[in-house]
Amino acid sequence: MTATASIHGISLAYTDAGRGTSVVLLHGFPLDRSMWDAQVEALAPRFRVIVPDQRGFGESPAPPGPLSMDRLADDVAALLDHLRLRRAVVCGLSMGGYVAFAFARRHADRLQGLVFCDTKAVADSPEARTGRAEMIELVAAKGLEPIAGRMLPRLLAPATLQRRPEVAELVRRMILRAPPDGVRGALQGMADRPDSTPLLPTLRCPALFVVGAQDALSPPEEAGGMCARVPNGRLVVVPDAGHLAPMESPAAVNAALAEFLGGLA
Ligand code: MLT
């Protein structure tokens, strides 16, 4: 079911499918909830899968200005309130993972589990912040086309680019239709996010780390390092996938998610 919820001054669009243990899937940047289509299809027969377009992306609008990870995390908590759900598993990919960290900081008692896909705990380096500022200028001057050109080769594994051009095309189209205000706001919000590394040993719920073996942006070593710091963590490295493992190797990611969610019930 596709629906909208009135949340903190905007109409947040989301998909809500299935029944059972609830999992919220948070998309990466600059994408939208359709990046999780294969997971909704595979998981909804056994679990309740809730997938918002985070504000500023897809069908969820946002006023111009910085989009902090805290704001996006509070939207998730408000969406759970709207759905009358006390607790859920929160699963975020890359920027969605930064939001999952913010959620863990601000709403820990609402977590049944955490899944971090192709993401990292550390804050931006000074060079990364400079890169974000350049991208904000680029989007203002030229729109999303140069962003798609710059990001696609880094988002996908070489094998995906060569053998699955349809996945590359889906991602390219998703980037091109991203609302420029949301893109600029999220770039600023990501640049401003804090280091979440100190949070890792304090996480009390089970945590799953899923990473593409060829993720060039948040490599497996990064995920392994995070997993080693949490009290109850598991690591799954997905062969032949890059930064968008759920789109590049859906079967492997679906299996890892189903096993994790099934173990929580
Ligand atoms: C993402 O996939 O969400 C981005 O790579 C996150 C980032 O730019 O840090």
PDB file of C-alpha atoms and ligand atoms in Angstrom:
ATOM      1  CA  MET A   1       0.000   0.000   0.000  1.00  0.00           C
ATOM      2  CA  THR A   2       1.258   3.468  -0.871  1.00  0.00           C
ATOM      3  CA  ALA A   3       0.167   6.185   1.538  1.00  0.00           C
ATOM      4  CA  THR A   4       1.069   9.574   2.938  1.00  0.00           C
ATOM      5  CA  ALA A   5       1.368  10.761   6.524  1.00  0.00           C
ATOM      6  CA  SER A   6       1.282  14.328   7.720  1.00  0.00           C
ATOM      7  CA  ILE A   7       4.580  14.613   9.570  1.00  0.00           C
ATOM      8  CA  HIS A   8       6.378  17.679  10.931  1.00  0.00           C
ATOM      9  CA  GLY A   9       4.798  20.008   8.382  1.00  0.00           C
ATOM     10  CA  ILE A  10       5.097  17.845   5.267  1.00  0.00           C
ATOM     11  CA  SER A  11       3.224  15.023   3.606  1.00  0.00           C
ATOM     12  CA  LEU A  12       5.572  12.029   3.822  1.00  0.00           C
ATOM     13  CA  ALA A  13       5.016   9.344   1.162  1.00  0.00           C
ATOM     14  CA  TYR A  14       5.648   5.733   2.119  1.00  0.00           C
ATOM     15  CA  THR A  15       4.978   2.123   1.210  1.00  0.00           C
ATOM     16  CA  ASP A  16       3.549  -0.173   3.878  1.00  0.00           C
ATOM     17  CA  ALA A  17       3.353  -3.845   2.918  1.00  0.00           C
ATOM     18  CA  GLY A  18       2.962  -7.153   4.738  1.00  0.00           C
ATOM     19  CA  ARG A  19       2.559  -8.160   8.368  1.00  0.00           C
ATOM     20  CA  GLY A  20       4.841  -9.371  11.130  1.00  0.00           C
ATOM     21  CA  THR A  21       8.062  -7.952  12.541  1.00  0.00           C
ATOM     22  CA  SER A  22       8.255  -4.370  11.253  1.00  0.00           C
ATOM     23  CA  VAL A  23      11.265  -3.102   9.344  1.00  0.00           C
ATOM     24  CA  VAL A  24      11.740   0.446   8.064  1.00  0.00           C
ATOM     25  CA  LEU A  25      13.980   0.689   4.971  1.00  0.00           C
ATOM     26  CA  LEU A  26      15.756   4.042   4.488  1.00  0.00           C
ATOM     27  CA  HIS A  27      17.134   4.855   1.057  1.00  0.00           C
ATOM     28  CA  GLY A  28      20.524   6.306   0.177  1.00  0.00           C
ATOM     29  CA  PHE A  29      21.439   9.606  -1.440  1.00  0.00           C
ATOM     30  CA  PRO A  30      20.247  10.924  -3.883  1.00  0.00           C
ATOM     31  CA  LEU A  31      17.753   8.114  -4.371  1.00  0.00           C
ATOM     32  CA  ASP A  32      14.193   7.306  -3.300  1.00  0.00           C
ATOM     33  CA  ARG A  33      12.159   4.446  -1.886  1.00  0.00           C
ATOM     34  CA  SER A  34      12.032   2.595  -5.197  1.00  0.00           C
ATOM     35  CA  MET A  35      15.625   1.463  -4.568  1.00  0.00           C
ATOM     36  CA  TRP A  36      14.113  -1.077  -2.120  1.00  0.00           C
ATOM     37  CA  ASP A  37      11.492  -2.529  -4.530  1.00  0.00           C
ATOM     38  CA  ALA A  38      13.134  -5.970  -4.624  1.00  0.00           C
ATOM     39  CA  GLN A  39      13.242  -6.100  -0.809  1.00  0.00           C
ATOM     40  CA  VAL A  40       9.555  -5.132  -0.475  1.00  0.00           C
ATOM     41  CA  GLU A  41       8.601  -7.905  -2.880  1.00  0.00           C
ATOM     42  CA  ALA A  42      10.733 -10.553  -1.172  1.00  0.00           C
ATOM     43  CA  LEU A  43      10.129  -9.630   2.478  1.00  0.00           C
ATOM     44  CA  ALA A  44       6.475  -8.538   2.603  1.00  0.00           C
ATOM     45  CA  PRO A  45       5.138 -12.109   2.610  1.00  0.00           C
ATOM     46  CA  ARG A  46       6.801 -12.627   6.043  1.00  0.00           C
ATOM     47  CA  PHE A  47       7.401  -9.179   7.540  1.00  0.00           C
ATOM     48  CA  ARG A  48       5.882  -5.706   7.655  1.00  0.00           C
ATOM     49  CA  VAL A  49       8.008  -3.555   5.351  1.00  0.00           C
ATOM     50  CA  ILE A  50       7.711   0.229   5.695  1.00  0.00           C
ATOM     51  CA  VAL A  51       9.581   2.305   3.140  1.00  0.00           C
ATOM     52  CA  PRO A  52       9.396   6.103   3.229  1.00  0.00           C
ATOM     53  CA  ASP A  53      10.602   8.577   0.658  1.00  0.00           C
ATOM     54  CA  GLN A  54      12.677  10.592   3.098  1.00  0.00           C
ATOM     55  CA  ARG A  55      11.790  14.290   3.068  1.00  0.00           C
ATOM     56  CA  GLY A  56      13.219  16.070   0.045  1.00  0.00           C
ATOM     57  CA  PHE A  57      13.257  12.880  -2.075  1.00  0.00           C
ATOM     58  CA  GLY A  58      10.799  10.939  -4.228  1.00  0.00           C
ATOM     59  CA  GLU A  59       7.262  12.057  -3.488  1.00  0.00           C
ATOM     60  CA  SER A  60       8.068  13.636  -0.104  1.00  0.00           C
ATOM     61  CA  PRO A  61       8.623  17.388  -0.358  1.00  0.00           C
ATOM     62  CA  ALA A  62      10.893  19.502   1.823  1.00  0.00           C
ATOM     63  CA  PRO A  63      11.240  23.235   2.196  1.00  0.00           C
ATOM     64  CA  PRO A  64      14.637  24.523   0.941  1.00  0.00           C
ATOM     65  CA  GLY A  65      17.436  24.458   3.531  1.00  0.00           C
ATOM     66  CA  PRO A  66      19.671  21.930   5.285  1.00  0.00           C
ATOM     67  CA  LEU A  67      18.173  18.505   5.968  1.00  0.00           C
ATOM     68  CA  SER A  68      19.798  17.239   9.143  1.00  0.00           C
ATOM     69  CA  MET A  69      20.084  13.503   9.802  1.00  0.00           C
ATOM     70  CA  ASP A  70      18.330  14.202  13.135  1.00  0.00           C
ATOM     71  CA  ARG A  71      15.353  15.710  11.282  1.00  0.00           C
ATOM     72  CA  LEU A  72      15.144  12.647   9.017  1.00  0.00           C
ATOM     73  CA  ALA A  73      15.400  10.330  12.061  1.00  0.00           C
ATOM     74  CA  ASP A  74      12.631  12.207  13.862  1.00  0.00           C
ATOM     75  CA  ASP A  75      10.478  11.787  10.723  1.00  0.00           C
ATOM     76  CA  VAL A  76      10.933   8.007  11.078  1.00  0.00           C
ATOM     77  CA  ALA A  77       9.863   8.141  14.747  1.00  0.00           C
ATOM     78  CA  ALA A  78       6.816  10.222  13.776  1.00  0.00           C
ATOM     79  CA  LEU A  79       5.980   7.752  11.004  1.00  0.00           C
ATOM     80  CA  LEU A  80       6.061   4.921  13.586  1.00  0.00           C
ATOM     81  CA  ASP A  81       3.737   7.011  15.792  1.00  0.00           C
ATOM     82  CA  HIS A  82       1.424   7.514  12.810  1.00  0.00           C
ATOM     83  CA  LEU A  83       1.380   3.744  12.249  1.00  0.00           C
ATOM     84  CA  ARG A  84       0.941   3.129  16.002  1.00  0.00           C
ATOM     85  CA  LEU A  85       4.115   1.083  16.127  1.00  0.00           C
ATOM     86  CA  ARG A  86       6.131   1.254  19.325  1.00  0.00           C
ATOM     87  CA  ARG A  87       9.204  -0.533  17.948  1.00  0.00           C
ATOM     88  CA  ALA A  88      10.694  -1.537  14.614  1.00  0.00           C
ATOM     89  CA  VAL A  89      13.896  -2.657  12.974  1.00  0.00           C
ATOM     90  CA  VAL A  90      15.532   0.320  11.251  1.00  0.00           C
ATOM     91  CA  CYS A  91      17.594  -0.477   8.161  1.00  0.00           C
ATOM     92  CA  GLY A  92      19.426   2.273   6.289  1.00  0.00           C
ATOM     93  CA  LEU A  93      21.664   2.314   3.249  1.00  0.00           C
ATOM     94  CA  SER A  94      24.495   4.833   3.226  1.00  0.00           C
ATOM     95  CA  MET A  95      22.727   8.161   3.963  1.00  0.00           C
ATOM     96  CA  GLY A  96      19.888   6.003   5.321  1.00  0.00           C
ATOM     97  CA  GLY A  97      22.513   4.471   7.639  1.00  0.00           C
ATOM     98  CA  TYR A  98      23.499   7.946   8.871  1.00  0.00           C
ATOM     99  CA  VAL A  99      19.793   8.447   9.642  1.00  0.00           C
ATOM    100  CA  ALA A 100      19.700   5.057  11.416  1.00  0.00           C
ATOM    101  CA  PHE A 101      22.593   6.215  13.625  1.00  0.00           C
ATOM    102  CA  ALA A 102      20.698   9.433  14.417  1.00  0.00           C
ATOM    103  CA  PHE A 103      17.616   7.333  15.211  1.00  0.00           C
ATOM    104  CA  ALA A 104      19.673   5.146  17.576  1.00  0.00           C
ATOM    105  CA  ARG A 105      20.966   8.274  19.306  1.00  0.00           C
ATOM    106  CA  ARG A 106      17.539   9.873  19.684  1.00  0.00           C
ATOM    107  CA  HIS A 107      15.040   6.978  19.860  1.00  0.00           C
ATOM    108  CA  ALA A 108      17.010   3.953  21.113  1.00  0.00           C
ATOM    109  CA  ASP A 109      14.043   2.545  23.048  1.00  0.00           C
ATOM    110  CA  ARG A 110      12.108   2.149  19.790  1.00  0.00           C
ATOM    111  CA  LEU A 111      14.675  -0.127  18.152  1.00  0.00           C
ATOM    112  CA  GLN A 112      14.088  -3.828  17.778  1.00  0.00           C
ATOM    113  CA  GLY A 113      17.170  -4.143  15.593  1.00  0.00           C
ATOM    114  CA  LEU A 114      19.437  -2.161  13.289  1.00  0.00           C
ATOM    115  CA  VAL A 115      20.673  -2.924   9.792  1.00  0.00           C
ATOM    116  CA  PHE A 116      23.485  -0.858   8.337  1.00  0.00           C
ATOM    117  CA  CYS A 117      23.901  -1.325   4.589  1.00  0.00           C
ATOM    118  CA  ASP A 118      26.903   0.097   2.750  1.00  0.00           C
ATOM    119  CA  THR A 119      27.372   2.906   5.238  1.00  0.00           C
ATOM    120  CA  LYS A 120      29.869   4.300   7.702  1.00  0.00           C
ATOM    121  CA  ALA A 121      29.884   5.667  11.245  1.00  0.00           C
ATOM    122  CA  VAL A 122      32.569   8.311  10.820  1.00  0.00           C
ATOM    123  CA  ALA A 123      31.765  11.941  10.058  1.00  0.00           C
ATOM    124  CA  ASP A 124      32.898  13.648   6.843  1.00  0.00           C
ATOM    125  CA  SER A 125      36.583  14.514   6.574  1.00  0.00           C
ATOM    126  CA  PRO A 126      37.414  18.151   5.721  1.00  0.00           C
ATOM    127  CA  GLU A 127      38.008  17.039   2.094  1.00  0.00           C
ATOM    128  CA  ALA A 128      34.624  15.311   1.961  1.00  0.00           C
ATOM    129  CA  ARG A 129      32.962  18.488   3.274  1.00  0.00           C
ATOM    130  CA  THR A 130      34.675  20.500   0.540  1.00  0.00           C
ATOM    131  CA  GLY A 131      33.393  17.961  -1.998  1.00  0.00           C
ATOM    132  CA  ARG A 132      29.846  18.377  -0.649  1.00  0.00           C
ATOM    133  CA  ALA A 133      30.094  22.186  -0.956  1.00  0.00           C
ATOM    134  CA  GLU A 134      31.223  21.787  -4.590  1.00  0.00           C
ATOM    135  CA  MET A 135      28.310  19.458  -5.284  1.00  0.00           C
ATOM    136  CA  ILE A 136      25.839  21.936  -3.746  1.00  0.00           C
ATOM    137  CA  GLU A 137      27.161  24.579  -6.182  1.00  0.00           C
ATOM    138  CA  LEU A 138      27.085  22.136  -9.082  1.00  0.00           C
ATOM    139  CA  VAL A 139      23.440  21.190  -8.479  1.00  0.00           C
ATOM    140  CA  ALA A 140      22.482  24.872  -8.228  1.00  0.00           C
ATOM    141  CA  ALA A 141      24.295  25.687 -11.497  1.00  0.00           C
ATOM    142  CA  LYS A 142      23.695  22.591 -13.629  1.00  0.00           C
ATOM    143  CA  GLY A 143      21.070  20.353 -12.026  1.00  0.00           C
ATOM    144  CA  LEU A 144      21.403  16.617 -11.468  1.00  0.00           C
ATOM    145  CA  GLU A 145      22.985  15.469 -14.769  1.00  0.00           C
ATOM    146  CA  PRO A 146      26.612  16.053 -13.666  1.00  0.00           C
ATOM    147  CA  ILE A 147      25.846  14.474 -10.275  1.00  0.00           C
ATOM    148  CA  ALA A 148      24.594  11.327 -12.008  1.00  0.00           C
ATOM    149  CA  GLY A 149      27.727  11.242 -14.181  1.00  0.00           C
ATOM    150  CA  ARG A 150      29.985  11.694 -11.168  1.00  0.00           C
ATOM    151  CA  MET A 151      28.233   9.254  -8.825  1.00  0.00           C
ATOM    152  CA  LEU A 152      27.176   6.288 -10.995  1.00  0.00           C
ATOM    153  CA  PRO A 153      30.645   4.765 -11.450  1.00  0.00           C
ATOM    154  CA  ARG A 154      31.225   5.037  -7.689  1.00  0.00           C
ATOM    155  CA  LEU A 155      27.848   3.646  -6.650  1.00  0.00           C
ATOM    156  CA  LEU A 156      27.941   0.424  -8.643  1.00  0.00           C
ATOM    157  CA  ALA A 157      30.429  -2.439  -8.849  1.00  0.00           C
ATOM    158  CA  PRO A 158      32.279  -2.804 -12.195  1.00  0.00           C
ATOM    159  CA  ALA A 159      30.431  -6.117 -12.705  1.00  0.00           C
ATOM    160  CA  THR A 160      27.051  -4.382 -12.358  1.00  0.00           C
ATOM    161  CA  LEU A 161      28.049  -1.618 -14.770  1.00  0.00           C
ATOM    162  CA  GLN A 162      29.243  -4.148 -17.352  1.00  0.00           C
ATOM    163  CA  ARG A 163      26.699  -6.944 -17.003  1.00  0.00           C
ATOM    164  CA  ARG A 164      23.547  -5.276 -15.648  1.00  0.00           C
ATOM    165  CA  PRO A 165      23.121  -2.016 -17.573  1.00  0.00           C
ATOM    166  CA  GLU A 166      19.413  -2.009 -16.626  1.00  0.00           C
ATOM    167  CA  VAL A 167      20.355  -1.496 -12.943  1.00  0.00           C
ATOM    168  CA  ALA A 168      22.690   1.372 -13.878  1.00  0.00           C
ATOM    169  CA  GLU A 169      19.870   2.926 -15.929  1.00  0.00           C
ATOM    170  CA  LEU A 170      17.383   2.633 -13.020  1.00  0.00           C
ATOM    171  CA  VAL A 171      19.846   4.354 -10.679  1.00  0.00           C
ATOM    172  CA  ARG A 172      20.651   7.056 -13.261  1.00  0.00           C
ATOM    173  CA  ARG A 173      16.958   7.836 -13.715  1.00  0.00           C
ATOM    174  CA  MET A 174      16.403   7.903  -9.959  1.00  0.00           C
ATOM    175  CA  ILE A 175      19.226  10.444  -9.560  1.00  0.00           C
ATOM    176  CA  LEU A 176      17.966  12.603 -12.441  1.00  0.00           C
ATOM    177  CA  ARG A 177      14.479  12.880 -10.956  1.00  0.00           C
ATOM    178  CA  ALA A 178      15.727  13.769  -7.431  1.00  0.00           C
ATOM    179  CA  PRO A 179      14.429  17.213  -6.389  1.00  0.00           C
ATOM    180  CA  PRO A 180      17.377  19.695  -6.432  1.00  0.00           C
ATOM    181  CA  ASP A 181      16.326  21.346  -3.133  1.00  0.00           C
ATOM    182  CA  GLY A 182      16.277  17.984  -1.370  1.00  0.00           C
ATOM    183  CA  VAL A 183      19.658  17.061  -2.857  1.00  0.00           C
ATOM    184  CA  ARG A 184      21.268  20.313  -1.696  1.00  0.00           C
ATOM    185  CA  GLY A 185      19.649  20.076   1.738  1.00  0.00           C
ATOM    186  CA  ALA A 186      20.800  16.478   2.249  1.00  0.00           C
ATOM    187  CA  LEU A 187      24.351  17.298   1.106  1.00  0.00           C
ATOM    188  CA  GLN A 188      24.524  19.967   3.811  1.00  0.00           C
ATOM    189  CA  GLY A 189      22.911  17.648   6.375  1.00  0.00           C
ATOM    190  CA  MET A 190      25.421  14.868   5.633  1.00  0.00           C
ATOM    191  CA  ALA A 191      28.341  17.319   5.828  1.00  0.00           C
ATOM    192  CA  ASP A 192      27.129  18.448   9.273  1.00  0.00           C
ATOM    193  CA  ARG A 193      26.519  14.972  10.743  1.00  0.00           C
ATOM    194  CA  PRO A 194      28.521  13.946  13.828  1.00  0.00           C
ATOM    195  CA  ASP A 195      30.862  10.990  14.230  1.00  0.00           C
ATOM    196  CA  SER A 196      28.727   7.996  15.286  1.00  0.00           C
ATOM    197  CA  THR A 197      31.687   5.730  16.121  1.00  0.00           C
ATOM    198  CA  PRO A 198      31.288   6.286  19.908  1.00  0.00           C
ATOM    199  CA  LEU A 199      27.680   5.102  19.596  1.00  0.00           C
ATOM    200  CA  LEU A 200      28.649   1.625  18.335  1.00  0.00           C
ATOM    201  CA  PRO A 201      29.615  -0.008  21.677  1.00  0.00           C
ATOM    202  CA  THR A 202      26.475   1.430  23.284  1.00  0.00           C
ATOM    203  CA  LEU A 203      24.023  -0.220  20.846  1.00  0.00           C
ATOM    204  CA  ARG A 204      21.891  -2.649  22.821  1.00  0.00           C
ATOM    205  CA  CYS A 205      19.821  -4.179  20.023  1.00  0.00           C
ATOM    206  CA  PRO A 206      21.054  -6.780  17.504  1.00  0.00           C
ATOM    207  CA  ALA A 207      22.779  -5.185  14.518  1.00  0.00           C
ATOM    208  CA  LEU A 208      23.422  -6.499  11.022  1.00  0.00           C
ATOM    209  CA  PHE A 209      26.033  -4.991   8.721  1.00  0.00           C
ATOM    210  CA  VAL A 210      25.580  -5.683   5.002  1.00  0.00           C
ATOM    211  CA  VAL A 211      28.167  -4.484   2.509  1.00  0.00           C
ATOM    212  CA  GLY A 212      28.997  -5.040  -1.146  1.00  0.00           C
ATOM    213  CA  ALA A 213      32.417  -6.680  -1.550  1.00  0.00           C
ATOM    214  CA  GLN A 214      33.274  -3.941  -4.070  1.00  0.00           C
ATOM    215  CA  ASP A 215      31.742  -1.005  -2.259  1.00  0.00           C
ATOM    216  CA  ALA A 216      34.199   1.796  -3.084  1.00  0.00           C
ATOM    217  CA  LEU A 217      32.470   4.401  -0.884  1.00  0.00           C
ATOM    218  CA  SER A 218      32.029   2.412   2.362  1.00  0.00           C
ATOM    219  CA  PRO A 219      34.271  -0.636   1.884  1.00  0.00           C
ATOM    220  CA  PRO A 220      33.917  -3.992   3.688  1.00  0.00           C
ATOM    221  CA  GLU A 221      36.815  -3.110   6.038  1.00  0.00           C
ATOM    222  CA  GLU A 222      34.745  -0.166   7.263  1.00  0.00           C
ATOM    223  CA  ALA A 223      31.714  -2.407   7.921  1.00  0.00           C
ATOM    224  CA  GLY A 224      33.925  -5.031   9.598  1.00  0.00           C
ATOM    225  CA  GLY A 225      35.406  -2.373  11.884  1.00  0.00           C
ATOM    226  CA  MET A 226      31.939  -1.139  12.894  1.00  0.00           C
ATOM    227  CA  CYS A 227      30.661  -4.685  13.458  1.00  0.00           C
ATOM    228  CA  ALA A 228      33.612  -5.505  15.724  1.00  0.00           C
ATOM    229  CA  ARG A 229      32.661  -2.587  17.989  1.00  0.00           C
ATOM    230  CA  VAL A 230      29.000  -3.451  18.601  1.00  0.00           C
ATOM    231  CA  PRO A 231      28.025  -5.923  21.361  1.00  0.00           C
ATOM    232  CA  ASN A 232      25.691  -8.004  19.165  1.00  0.00           C
ATOM    233  CA  GLY A 233      26.659  -7.604  15.513  1.00  0.00           C
ATOM    234  CA  ARG A 234      26.792  -9.760  12.422  1.00  0.00           C
ATOM    235  CA  LEU A 235      28.537  -8.968   9.128  1.00  0.00           C
ATOM    236  CA  VAL A 236      27.456 -10.114   5.663  1.00  0.00           C
ATOM    237  CA  VAL A 237      29.701  -9.288   2.691  1.00  0.00           C
ATOM    238  CA  VAL A 238      27.808  -9.531  -0.602  1.00  0.00           C
ATOM    239  CA  PRO A 239      29.963 -10.763  -3.516  1.00  0.00           C
ATOM    240  CA  ASP A 240      29.880  -8.884  -6.848  1.00  0.00           C
ATOM    241  CA  ALA A 241      28.086  -5.852  -5.417  1.00  0.00           C
ATOM    242  CA  GLY A 242      29.163  -2.258  -4.874  1.00  0.00           C
ATOM    243  CA  HIS A 243      27.625   0.535  -2.795  1.00  0.00           C
ATOM    244  CA  LEU A 244      24.040  -0.331  -3.782  1.00  0.00           C
ATOM    245  CA  ALA A 245      24.097  -4.004  -2.763  1.00  0.00           C
ATOM    246  CA  PRO A 246      20.275  -4.285  -2.352  1.00  0.00           C
ATOM    247  CA  MET A 247      19.811  -3.312  -6.018  1.00  0.00           C
ATOM    248  CA  GLU A 248      22.883  -5.065  -7.387  1.00  0.00           C
ATOM    249  CA  SER A 249      22.512  -8.424  -5.575  1.00  0.00           C
ATOM    250  CA  PRO A 250      18.937  -8.450  -4.284  1.00  0.00           C
ATOM    251  CA  ALA A 251      18.778 -12.214  -3.646  1.00  0.00           C
ATOM    252  CA  ALA A 252      21.800 -12.193  -1.323  1.00  0.00           C
ATOM    253  CA  VAL A 253      20.627  -9.074   0.527  1.00  0.00           C
ATOM    254  CA  ASN A 254      17.070 -10.378   0.851  1.00  0.00           C
ATOM    255  CA  ALA A 255      18.367 -13.648   2.316  1.00  0.00           C
ATOM    256  CA  ALA A 256      20.524 -11.786   4.872  1.00  0.00           C
ATOM    257  CA  LEU A 257      17.634  -9.516   5.861  1.00  0.00           C
ATOM    258  CA  ALA A 258      15.132 -12.390   6.119  1.00  0.00           C
ATOM    259  CA  GLU A 259      17.481 -14.395   8.332  1.00  0.00           C
ATOM    260  CA  PHE A 260      18.117 -11.404  10.604  1.00  0.00           C
ATOM    261  CA  LEU A 261      14.448 -10.399  10.859  1.00  0.00           C
ATOM    262  CA  GLY A 262      13.343 -14.011  11.324  1.00  0.00           C
ATOM    263  CA  GLY A 263      15.754 -14.357  14.246  1.00  0.00           C
ATOM    264  CA  LEU A 264      14.167 -11.387  16.028  1.00  0.00           C
ATOM    265  CA  ALA A 265      10.571 -12.557  15.935  1.00  0.00           C
TER     266      ALA A 265
HETATM  267  C1  MLT B   1      24.661   7.485  -0.275  1.00  0.00           C
HETATM  268  O1  MLT B   1      24.692   6.492  -1.014  1.00  0.00           O
HETATM  269  O2  MLT B   1      23.682   7.696   0.473  1.00  0.00           O
HETATM  270  C2  MLT B   1      25.813   8.443  -0.317  1.00  0.00           C
HETATM  271  O3  MLT B   1      26.936   7.827  -0.886  1.00  0.00           O
HETATM  272  C3  MLT B   1      26.131   8.933   1.066  1.00  0.00           C
HETATM  273  C4  MLT B   1      27.234   9.942   1.081  1.00  0.00           C
HETATM  274  O4  MLT B   1      27.362  10.720   0.121  1.00  0.00           O
HETATM  275  O5  MLT B   1      27.973  10.002   2.090  1.00  0.00           O
END
